[in-house]
Structure formats: structure tokens, C-alpha cells
């Protein structure tokens, strides 16, 4: 079928993106779903930092590509052999499908599925196919097996999680990346306990979802760290007990003072080396550092090795919040509907295709938490 999609052909163009227009809204051809795949009508797609990092060239990927990895929609057609979901079902995309058969899947860690990692890096679906073609007949890469900055998406059955119908799709979108990555890092990767002290460094979509996860998990002292006073104010409203502006001299010492010598768990949810260094400095003796953002390709972090031994510090990576999406997305949505995970507070505005480049400017300027592209309008 012919449809509209947001295509990136060249990364690293200069700002402002509203002028240089790295993302082109094009008519493209979408092939029908193959065996084991589904066709989804996209209801909402989040403008996330992982898309920005492809646009600004921080993390190179195979281009041209239809962007978008965080989103939600409705299944409108089933490929051959798909029998366990129905047309009409509402879904959230998961940006790492899982094969269910590799060593990591069998361990209950689908977020690090080895087969998915291989096909994703090539811009393919799990089957090895690409279902997107431009009007000159050239294939377009999929972003993380999803490519939801488009009116429709064909994805692997393993790239969708069925959700309840009651939640609007433009609100459900954020569960596909920010909530899984941020909230999951706190409740799944770190598994904080009630009474723990926690610092969250970086208050973008992922960071604020991490903060909400720490509230849910019962953090006693919950310190939010960011460069933006506005976001620190929002963090307070969402349950931070203390806030520290990262631009303050002695920011790490402030966190250590507030928490009586450092926190039990320090999270880098910004994906910068500076944020990781800050988080590392905030962790107390015997504490843990969890990092869940992606810094530019090649960026390095150094630390004193003896800290790991003599202080028994640990540093852990967290991908997709160590989530099992089919388990976690429905339960996070249920908590949202109960008012206990108020992620709607992070949604700034909905946009149309024509605002995509400007939306990446806003995200670069840290002037927004989450903007949602609604391809068919609200
Ligand atoms: Zn697997
Ligand atoms: Zn994302």
C-alpha cells in the first residue's frame, strides 16, 4: 500500500533541523505482512532520543531509514501463520522483538535476544525482510524492527504486545520505550527495595519514568539531578524528595550530603558520560550504578578499579529496562490507569508529520519531554 512516512536519508545535518530538514515526509510503498508478521495502523509515535541520535549523527545506522521505535497502534491485517492476535487488537510496539529460541530468550531475557540484535542492526525485520520501499523502488531500512513514524507499519508478531483498548493510543505509545527503559531500569534491573535511597541523573522521558519507578518501588530518599530547573520542578511534583541542579558546583557532594554519604542506587538515565560520572560519584559504599541511556558511539567511561573491589560498587547496563515486554507493558499500563504511574504528565504535545523536524529541534534543546506524532490525527 502507499502511505506517508518520515524518512531519514542523511544523518548529522546541522541545526536548526526545521531549516535543514533532515527528515523528509515521503510517500512510500509498504509491502503486505509476510508469514509471522502483522500490519499495524499507527495511532501514536513518540519523538525519542534514540531517533534524535540517528538524525544528529551521534549513533550512525544504515540509511535510508523510516524512523520511529516507540509507538502504539491497531492491528489491521495478519500475515500467514499469525493466530494468537486478532485484527482490531490494540498494541504497543516493542523495539526489540524476541525469537523465543535463542540462549538469552530461553533465560527469560528477551530484551537481549541475539537474533533480534543481528537483524535490527541491518535494518531488517526478524525474517530478514524489509517491507518498505521508496517510490524509486529502493528499499528503506526499518528502525529497530518498527519504523512507526508512518501511517502504517509491518512488523514481526514478536514486535507487538497486545494491550487493553481503553487507553488512548497516543498515550500508550510512551510505554514502548520511555516507560520500559526508565521504569524498568529501576524496578527490573536494579530491583530497588522500599526504603532505599535513589538518585536519578537526567530527567528526559526515560529519566522521569525512572523517577516514577523509584516512587513506585518505595524509595525513601529520591534525589533528581538535571540541568533544567523546570524539569527539577516537575520531578518534585512527581515525587522527588530532593532536587539538585547538575550545573551547581559540588553537585555530587550535595547528593552525597543529602543521602548521608551517597545513595544505594544511582541511575544514569541521560545517556551521557557526564551523567554516568555524576551517577558513579553519587553511589555510596556498596551501592550500585545503573546506566540505561545510549551515549554517542565510541564514548568511553573511566573509573577507579579499586572502587569496585574495596567498596563493592557495581555498574550495570540496562537495556529496555530488562523488561519482558509481554509481562511488563500490560502491568505498567494497569498501574498508569490506577494513577500510580502518571506518565501522562510527561506528554507535552501531539504533532503531525510536518512538525517532525522542528520536534527534533525541541528535543535537542531539552525544551520538551515527550512529543507524540499522531499520523492520522487525534
Ligand atoms: Zn531470541
Ligand atoms: Zn526510545
XYZ file of C-alpha atoms and ligand atoms in Angstrom:
380
model
C 0.000 0.000 0.000
C 1.064 3.573 -0.489
C 1.416 5.660 2.662
C 3.152 8.613 4.257
C 6.338 8.037 6.279
C 9.175 10.070 7.829
C 12.377 9.051 6.040
C 15.922 9.892 7.091
C 18.401 9.744 4.198
C 21.380 11.557 5.756
C 22.396 11.837 9.410
C 24.413 14.646 11.003
C 22.915 17.616 9.150
C 23.383 20.913 11.007
C 20.745 22.571 13.153
C 18.189 24.012 13.090
C 16.516 20.895 11.711
C 13.403 22.962 10.972
C 15.543 24.620 8.268
C 17.876 21.810 7.122
C 15.029 19.254 7.157
C 16.970 16.000 7.619
C 13.689 14.087 7.881
C 11.598 14.033 4.698
C 7.927 13.149 4.776
C 7.542 10.940 1.699
C 5.006 8.699 0.064
C 6.447 5.182 0.269
C 5.262 1.661 -0.523
C 4.602 -0.733 2.343
C 4.502 -4.421 1.378
C 1.854 -6.638 2.961
C 2.816 -8.601 6.077
C 4.776 -11.790 5.409
C 4.481 -15.010 7.409
C 4.647 -14.282 11.124
C 4.137 -10.544 10.613
C 1.312 -8.076 11.214
C 0.178 -4.802 9.657
C -0.482 -2.046 12.194
C -2.261 1.294 11.745
C -0.113 3.640 13.821
C -2.031 5.639 16.435
C 0.853 7.461 18.101
C 4.654 7.519 17.967
C 6.987 9.142 20.492
C 9.805 11.510 19.494
C 12.579 9.811 21.435
C 16.264 10.482 21.941
C 17.211 7.265 20.132
C 15.644 8.686 16.956
C 17.367 12.029 17.531
C 20.742 10.302 17.852
C 20.299 8.840 14.358
C 19.160 12.220 12.986
C 22.055 14.200 14.518
C 24.615 11.511 13.665
C 25.583 10.587 17.257
C 24.739 6.959 16.531
C 25.063 6.020 12.885
C 22.662 3.483 11.412
C 22.112 2.133 7.946
C 20.214 4.719 5.888
C 17.827 5.489 4.341
C 15.517 4.530 7.170
C 11.943 5.148 8.248
C 12.368 6.384 11.821
C 10.322 5.591 14.910
C 10.696 2.855 17.512
C 8.283 3.968 20.275
C 4.633 3.733 19.376
C 1.220 2.139 19.570
C -1.472 1.235 17.081
C -4.173 -1.153 15.965
C -3.648 -4.422 14.096
C -5.392 -4.271 10.717
C -4.058 -7.369 8.926
C -2.392 -10.633 9.902
C 0.372 -12.377 7.961
C 0.256 -16.131 7.343
C 0.526 -18.225 10.472
C -0.319 -15.493 12.949
C -3.131 -16.935 15.042
C -2.693 -15.581 18.545
C -3.681 -11.946 17.913
C -6.737 -10.525 16.160
C -7.460 -7.766 13.724
C -8.661 -4.786 15.769
C -6.395 -5.511 18.739
C -4.569 -2.510 20.168
C -0.839 -2.955 20.561
C 2.314 -1.262 21.769
C 5.445 -1.829 19.688
C 8.473 -3.272 21.426
C 11.701 -2.125 19.827
C 13.478 -5.423 20.346
C 11.472 -8.356 19.117
C 12.381 -11.735 20.561
C 12.720 -15.073 18.824
C 11.864 -17.159 21.882
C 14.515 -19.733 20.982
C 17.989 -18.252 21.452
C 20.008 -18.662 24.631
C 19.016 -15.260 26.059
C 15.320 -15.685 25.253
C 15.383 -19.077 26.940
C 16.883 -17.442 30.024
C 13.887 -15.087 30.232
C 15.865 -12.108 28.907
C 14.135 -11.310 25.606
C 15.453 -7.741 25.681
C 18.854 -9.082 24.704
C 17.608 -11.605 22.117
C 20.620 -12.458 19.979
C 18.692 -12.982 16.754
C 16.861 -9.677 17.112
C 20.135 -7.813 17.666
C 21.519 -9.217 14.415
C 18.531 -8.315 12.216
C 17.906 -4.935 13.890
C 21.423 -3.747 13.162
C 20.814 -4.490 9.480
C 17.552 -2.538 9.357
C 15.558 -5.722 8.791
C 12.591 -7.410 10.403
C 13.163 -10.721 12.193
C 12.507 -12.609 8.956
C 15.407 -10.778 7.326
C 12.956 -8.911 5.081
C 12.385 -5.211 4.560
C 8.794 -4.256 3.811
C 9.430 -0.591 2.976
C 10.320 0.657 -0.488
C 10.573 4.237 -1.767
C 8.854 5.359 -4.959
C 12.078 4.766 -6.941
C 11.947 1.127 -5.862
C 14.847 1.362 -3.399
C 14.459 -0.499 -0.090
C 14.229 1.503 3.144
C 15.572 0.249 6.472
C 13.356 -0.398 9.460
C 14.234 1.322 12.729
C 14.544 -1.335 15.444
C 12.138 -3.583 13.592
C 9.379 -0.979 13.990
C 9.550 2.239 11.859
C 6.404 3.787 13.285
C 6.859 7.380 12.033
C 4.463 6.308 9.352
C 0.770 5.825 8.793
C 1.194 2.045 8.920
C 3.911 -0.408 9.905
C 4.560 -4.043 9.059
C 6.382 -5.702 11.932
C 7.177 -9.135 13.301
C 4.490 -10.618 15.553
C 7.156 -10.578 18.273
C 7.417 -6.780 17.943
C 3.933 -6.107 19.319
C 2.328 -6.509 22.733
C -1.462 -6.524 22.913
C -2.899 -4.003 25.379
C -6.344 -3.133 26.694
C -8.491 -0.943 24.431
C -9.326 1.751 26.996
C -6.073 3.665 26.909
C -5.802 6.155 24.008
C -3.105 5.067 21.547
C -1.236 8.382 21.684
C -0.868 7.838 25.433
C 0.020 4.160 25.059
C 2.960 4.968 22.764
C 5.266 6.076 25.572
C 5.099 2.633 27.180
C 7.042 1.202 24.243
C 10.322 2.905 25.074
C 10.473 5.557 27.801
C 8.433 3.621 30.348
C 10.037 0.254 29.695
C 13.540 1.749 29.657
C 13.197 4.110 32.626
C 10.733 2.411 34.939
C 12.168 -0.984 34.023
C 15.724 0.101 34.894
C 14.573 0.833 38.439
C 12.128 -1.995 39.119
C 13.641 -4.763 36.974
C 17.355 -4.101 36.554
C 18.084 -2.523 39.936
C 15.127 -4.052 41.810
C 15.203 -1.309 44.412
C 13.613 -2.075 47.781
C 11.307 0.125 49.864
C 13.467 2.443 51.948
C 16.382 2.578 49.515
C 17.963 5.888 48.620
C 17.987 6.649 44.915
C 19.451 9.329 42.642
C 18.168 9.769 39.096
C 20.520 11.704 36.832
C 18.884 13.054 33.675
C 15.176 13.928 33.512
C 14.165 13.301 29.924
C 11.339 10.882 29.161
C 13.374 7.899 30.322
C 14.660 9.694 33.419
C 11.233 10.852 34.582
C 9.851 7.353 34.003
C 12.737 6.092 36.141
C 11.807 8.594 38.828
C 8.209 7.350 38.768
C 9.555 3.794 39.041
C 11.523 4.788 42.133
C 8.372 6.281 43.678
C 6.526 3.039 42.920
C 9.387 0.999 44.353
C 9.293 2.879 47.656
C 12.498 4.911 47.508
C 12.828 6.781 50.793
C 15.261 9.473 49.666
C 14.750 10.213 45.976
C 17.086 12.800 44.501
C 16.540 14.131 40.990
C 19.512 15.650 39.154
C 19.254 17.636 35.934
C 20.425 20.870 34.306
C 16.898 22.237 33.901
C 15.202 23.879 36.888
C 11.879 23.402 35.130
C 12.364 19.637 34.950
C 13.559 19.565 38.549
C 10.288 21.286 39.468
C 8.319 18.623 37.594
C 10.386 15.923 39.329
C 9.345 17.337 42.699
C 5.698 17.239 41.690
C 6.171 13.619 40.619
C 7.661 12.533 43.934
C 11.337 13.508 44.151
C 12.172 14.295 47.765
C 15.174 16.451 46.775
C 16.475 18.090 43.616
C 19.975 19.182 42.661
C 20.881 21.211 39.603
C 23.753 19.425 37.855
C 25.280 22.800 36.928
C 25.848 23.630 40.610
C 29.470 23.281 41.655
C 29.698 20.340 44.035
C 26.558 18.653 42.680
C 27.835 15.179 43.595
C 28.763 16.303 47.111
C 25.255 17.745 47.537
C 23.732 14.386 46.631
C 26.103 12.595 48.988
C 25.262 15.029 51.806
C 21.517 14.703 51.314
C 21.738 10.918 51.339
C 24.147 10.666 54.262
C 27.160 9.511 52.269
C 25.748 8.525 48.915
C 22.746 6.665 47.544
C 22.062 2.935 47.377
C 21.192 3.177 43.688
C 22.317 5.871 41.244
C 20.864 5.903 37.734
C 22.312 7.497 34.638
C 19.210 7.916 32.512
C 20.608 10.654 30.284
C 22.991 8.586 28.226
C 25.951 10.932 28.529
C 29.346 10.217 30.028
C 28.954 13.281 32.269
C 25.703 11.887 33.679
C 27.288 8.482 34.210
C 30.225 10.089 36.038
C 27.778 12.002 38.224
C 25.808 8.838 38.978
C 29.002 6.952 39.734
C 30.059 9.666 42.199
C 26.661 9.598 43.926
C 26.661 5.863 44.735
C 27.606 5.056 48.297
C 29.852 2.299 49.630
C 28.319 -0.963 48.434
C 25.991 0.924 46.100
C 25.047 0.268 42.504
C 25.136 2.381 39.383
C 22.711 1.555 36.582
C 23.054 3.146 33.159
C 20.258 2.975 30.615
C 20.836 5.726 28.055
C 22.928 5.380 24.907
C 25.817 7.823 24.563
C 27.396 8.653 21.195
C 29.187 5.745 19.502
C 32.715 5.355 20.845
C 32.200 7.377 24.061
C 34.248 5.939 26.958
C 33.791 5.998 30.726
C 36.650 5.505 33.177
C 36.627 4.795 36.896
C 38.988 3.650 39.601
C 39.033 -0.132 39.541
C 39.669 -0.489 43.266
C 36.255 1.130 43.982
C 34.594 -1.953 42.561
C 36.525 -4.162 44.959
C 37.111 -2.227 48.157
C 33.685 -0.511 48.092
C 31.944 -3.371 46.299
C 30.403 -0.878 43.916
C 28.758 -2.226 40.816
C 27.970 -0.753 37.419
C 25.206 -2.339 35.396
C 23.862 -1.715 31.962
C 20.105 -1.899 31.455
C 18.628 -2.412 28.011
C 14.915 -1.798 27.547
C 14.725 -1.757 31.362
C 15.468 -5.506 31.441
C 11.786 -5.814 30.554
C 9.897 -8.854 29.402
C 7.542 -6.660 27.358
C 4.600 -9.041 27.237
C 4.683 -9.148 31.038
C 5.685 -5.562 31.782
C 3.815 -3.352 29.298
C 0.340 -4.519 30.441
C 1.242 -4.170 34.106
C 2.740 -0.710 33.633
C -0.406 0.343 31.750
C -2.545 -1.034 34.570
C -0.523 0.991 37.099
C -0.985 4.038 34.878
C -4.739 3.549 34.815
C -4.732 3.290 38.592
C -2.945 6.644 38.767
C 0.203 5.121 40.233
C 2.437 5.669 37.191
C 1.257 9.065 35.900
C 3.250 9.133 32.667
C 0.660 11.385 31.005
C 2.407 14.168 32.949
C 5.347 13.721 30.573
C 3.372 14.234 27.359
C 3.886 17.759 26.051
C 2.003 17.873 22.762
C 0.870 15.875 19.770
C 2.251 16.743 16.340
C 1.659 15.992 12.681
C 4.244 14.847 10.109
C 5.022 18.434 9.084
C 6.336 19.187 12.583
C 8.800 16.296 12.853
C 11.987 18.269 12.103
C 11.013 21.036 14.493
C 10.190 18.388 17.094
C 13.788 17.135 16.900
C 14.970 20.723 17.469
C 12.859 20.949 20.604
C 14.185 17.627 21.857
C 17.792 18.759 21.164
C 17.138 21.956 23.118
C 15.802 19.898 26.036
C 12.677 22.030 25.774
C 10.340 19.047 25.891
C 9.930 15.631 27.494
C 7.679 13.731 25.113
C 6.022 14.814 21.871
C 3.812 12.289 20.133
C 3.406 12.074 16.374
C -0.195 11.207 15.509
C -0.092 10.133 11.817
C -3.878 10.082 11.382
C -4.684 12.952 13.761
C -6.368 12.571 17.139
Zn 15.946 -14.757 20.988
Zn 13.330 5.365 22.613
